[in-house]
């Protein structure tokens, strides 16, 4: 709440929506690729891995998607946190690549993977278990609740990784000397203590849980709609023969 007030007072209410455009550009294709990759991998791994299949499929799918979407994630974070550069995605890309080289668009990928891969592994494992044992009707409501519970659990367990990822990318944006992950961990622990690794736990869980619920419930509904359309078209073709 304090951050909300400070940002609104110092930068204006519209600053709270800074980075919305790249967020939308990132979320839609990345989520589609991520879910599709997970579904494909999970189906192929189920016979061999059983209940571990969601964990492995989720981790691999997230690694693949995060690597491809890392530049947009960097730009989104930059827009939401910096006032030193003029707004605009193309302007930021030119600035970053001119000053620091094209590879710097992938700055922070490793800590991002540190956060997203465990999150994905925990999320999909929990989601499948919730649907299997507690919310078995597979309708929109049950998928929504399963997604929210799994998202809340995964978000809470990966807060330290999120803190590390954010600090690393912020250091690059502020043109500080780049440090390794181990050095970042030591620095945060030395300067702020263990509690610093769990800052923002409640806001992160409150943000991630409904987002996961909406995305997975919508995705499952879309899949059901496609299956219904496919079944209807096949039935119509058979009846016309």
XYZ file of C-alpha atoms in Angstrom:
241
model
C 0.000 0.000 0.000
C 2.903 2.332 0.806
C 4.412 1.682 -2.631
C 1.034 2.402 -4.246
C 0.809 5.792 -2.509
C 4.430 6.761 -3.241
C 4.243 5.879 -6.933
C 0.932 7.710 -7.355
C 2.226 10.806 -5.557
C 5.647 11.025 -7.218
C 4.905 9.800 -10.743
C 1.158 10.050 -11.165
C -1.563 7.416 -11.146
C -0.772 6.331 -14.719
C 2.665 5.173 -13.592
C 0.952 2.178 -11.997
C 0.174 0.940 -15.505
C 3.633 1.593 -16.939
C 4.718 -1.444 -18.931
C 1.180 -2.631 -19.716
C 1.826 -2.862 -23.468
C 4.875 -5.145 -23.255
C 3.152 -7.114 -20.510
C 0.271 -7.914 -22.865
C 2.675 -8.598 -25.720
C 4.595 -10.989 -23.510
C 1.765 -12.716 -21.689
C -0.456 -13.892 -24.549
C 2.075 -15.646 -26.827
C 4.283 -16.789 -23.946
C 1.369 -18.320 -22.040
C 0.068 -20.057 -25.159
C 3.508 -21.490 -25.910
C 4.021 -22.452 -22.272
C 0.705 -24.290 -21.855
C 1.006 -26.032 -25.211
C 4.557 -27.157 -24.441
C 3.483 -28.468 -21.053
C 0.513 -30.382 -22.463
C 2.650 -32.009 -25.156
C 5.469 -32.969 -22.797
C 3.135 -34.200 -20.072
C 1.340 -36.554 -22.460
C 4.620 -38.017 -23.703
C 6.100 -38.433 -20.220
C 3.119 -39.834 -18.313
C 3.751 -43.468 -19.210
C 7.378 -43.307 -18.089
C 7.232 -40.922 -15.134
C 3.709 -41.278 -13.787
C 2.941 -38.721 -11.069
C 6.318 -37.028 -11.652
C 5.364 -36.169 -15.215
C 3.791 -32.753 -14.386
C 6.885 -31.753 -12.416
C 9.327 -32.555 -15.223
C 7.070 -31.318 -18.025
C 6.415 -28.068 -16.178
C 10.108 -27.443 -15.555
C 11.140 -28.138 -19.156
C 8.261 -26.145 -20.667
C 9.075 -23.163 -18.480
C 12.771 -23.279 -19.328
C 11.962 -23.247 -23.033
C 9.392 -20.447 -22.792
C 11.414 -18.262 -20.415
C 14.452 -18.417 -22.673
C 12.436 -17.241 -25.672
C 10.551 -14.526 -23.789
C 13.431 -13.204 -21.664
C 13.991 -10.041 -23.781
C 10.354 -8.965 -23.413
C 10.458 -9.715 -19.704
C 13.518 -7.479 -19.397
C 11.758 -4.675 -21.272
C 8.617 -5.032 -19.166
C 10.593 -4.798 -15.928
C 12.520 -1.828 -17.315
C 9.371 0.106 -18.226
C 7.731 -0.523 -14.877
C 10.704 0.579 -12.811
C 12.707 3.213 -14.674
C 12.189 6.888 -15.425
C 15.641 7.475 -16.920
C 14.756 6.352 -20.444
C 12.065 7.580 -22.758
C 9.052 5.270 -22.939
C 8.629 2.970 -25.894
C 9.628 -0.609 -26.554
C 11.729 0.043 -29.660
C 13.548 2.911 -27.959
C 14.463 0.708 -25.011
C 15.662 -2.103 -27.291
C 17.888 0.322 -29.205
C 19.257 1.810 -26.007
C 20.022 -1.520 -24.356
C 21.589 -3.108 -27.418
C 23.602 0.017 -28.263
C 25.040 0.421 -24.791
C 25.385 -3.182 -23.672
C 25.043 -5.468 -26.701
C 22.269 -7.769 -27.880
C 23.134 -10.422 -25.300
C 22.097 -8.029 -22.525
C 18.461 -8.537 -23.502
C 18.891 -11.917 -21.818
C 20.348 -10.385 -18.678
C 18.669 -11.921 -15.674
C 17.669 -15.106 -17.507
C 19.450 -17.342 -15.011
C 17.722 -15.883 -11.925
C 14.479 -15.852 -13.917
C 14.916 -19.580 -14.506
C 15.744 -19.986 -10.836
C 12.345 -18.510 -10.050
C 10.178 -19.767 -12.903
C 11.389 -23.364 -13.235
C 10.737 -24.314 -9.579
C 7.485 -22.343 -9.717
C 6.345 -24.228 -12.795
C 7.336 -27.610 -11.397
C 5.495 -26.944 -8.132
C 2.493 -25.351 -9.844
C 1.745 -28.127 -12.321
C 2.338 -30.884 -9.777
C -0.005 -29.201 -7.308
C -2.577 -28.348 -9.978
C -2.826 -31.930 -11.230
C -3.063 -33.253 -7.667
C -5.768 -30.767 -6.702
C -7.796 -31.745 -9.771
C -7.250 -35.441 -9.139
C -8.134 -35.561 -5.447
C -10.228 -32.502 -4.553
C -11.753 -30.753 -7.559
C -12.606 -33.637 -9.843
C -15.499 -32.272 -11.913
C -13.137 -30.588 -14.399
C -15.521 -27.667 -14.916
C -14.589 -23.976 -14.964
C -15.117 -23.514 -11.234
C -12.998 -26.499 -10.194
C -10.244 -25.621 -12.651
C -10.287 -22.042 -11.343
C -9.979 -23.121 -7.707
C -7.290 -25.690 -8.509
C -5.317 -23.064 -10.402
C -5.647 -20.531 -7.586
C -4.535 -22.979 -4.900
C -1.619 -24.261 -6.964
C -0.583 -20.729 -7.913
C -0.683 -19.523 -4.311
C 1.416 -22.473 -3.145
C 4.002 -22.131 -5.904
C 4.221 -18.340 -5.542
C 4.782 -18.547 -1.796
C 7.478 -21.203 -2.090
C 9.427 -19.302 -4.752
C 9.448 -15.798 -3.232
C 13.229 -15.887 -2.507
C 13.898 -16.643 -6.164
C 11.635 -13.779 -7.220
C 13.506 -11.368 -4.935
C 16.832 -12.503 -6.368
C 15.613 -12.198 -9.952
C 14.255 -8.682 -9.416
C 17.380 -7.447 -7.638
C 19.631 -8.788 -10.394
C 17.697 -7.116 -13.210
C 17.386 -3.860 -11.267
C 21.167 -3.778 -10.770
C 21.672 -4.021 -14.528
C 19.150 -1.273 -15.232
C 20.860 1.036 -12.751
C 24.180 0.229 -14.456
C 25.710 -1.275 -11.353
C 28.470 -3.854 -11.557
C 27.038 -7.236 -12.502
C 27.350 -9.888 -9.822
C 26.843 -13.617 -9.746
C 23.803 -15.183 -8.129
C 25.871 -16.384 -5.185
C 27.245 -12.870 -4.676
C 23.724 -11.445 -4.820
C 22.539 -13.915 -2.195
C 25.439 -13.035 0.095
C 24.907 -9.303 -0.425
C 21.185 -9.420 0.351
C 21.752 -11.607 3.398
C 24.582 -9.424 4.730
C 22.843 -6.087 4.208
C 19.204 -6.958 4.949
C 19.085 -10.364 6.594
C 17.019 -13.472 5.905
C 13.713 -11.599 5.924
C 14.704 -9.745 2.771
C 14.367 -12.973 0.799
C 10.691 -13.152 1.745
C 9.720 -9.544 1.105
C 6.506 -9.249 -0.857
C 5.248 -12.755 -0.084
C 1.638 -11.701 0.452
C 1.418 -9.328 -2.549
C 3.062 -11.934 -4.785
C 0.674 -14.679 -3.690
C -2.305 -12.320 -3.996
C -1.256 -11.374 -7.530
C -0.164 -14.776 -8.816
C -3.010 -16.917 -7.457
C -5.880 -15.203 -9.331
C -3.731 -14.818 -12.448
C -3.010 -18.552 -12.482
C -6.657 -19.319 -11.803
C -7.920 -17.161 -14.662
C -5.333 -18.393 -17.170
C -5.684 -22.109 -16.491
C -9.486 -22.032 -16.232
C -9.709 -20.089 -19.498
C -7.238 -22.427 -21.155
C -9.145 -25.534 -20.044
C -12.420 -23.974 -21.204
C -10.881 -23.176 -24.585
C -9.641 -26.771 -24.904
C -13.083 -28.112 -24.036
C -14.628 -25.837 -26.655
C -12.205 -27.087 -29.306
C -12.884 -30.713 -28.384
C -16.624 -30.103 -28.592
C -16.264 -28.456 -31.996
C -14.122 -31.336 -33.232
C -16.593 -33.912 -31.948
C -19.525 -32.044 -33.531
C -17.796 -31.753 -36.906
C -16.870 -35.449 -36.873
C -20.445 -36.379 -36.006
C -21.770 -34.222 -38.839
C -19.371 -35.799 -41.329
C -20.406 -39.299 -40.288
C -24.099 -38.441 -40.562
C -23.599 -37.034 -44.062
C -22.080 -40.288 -45.341
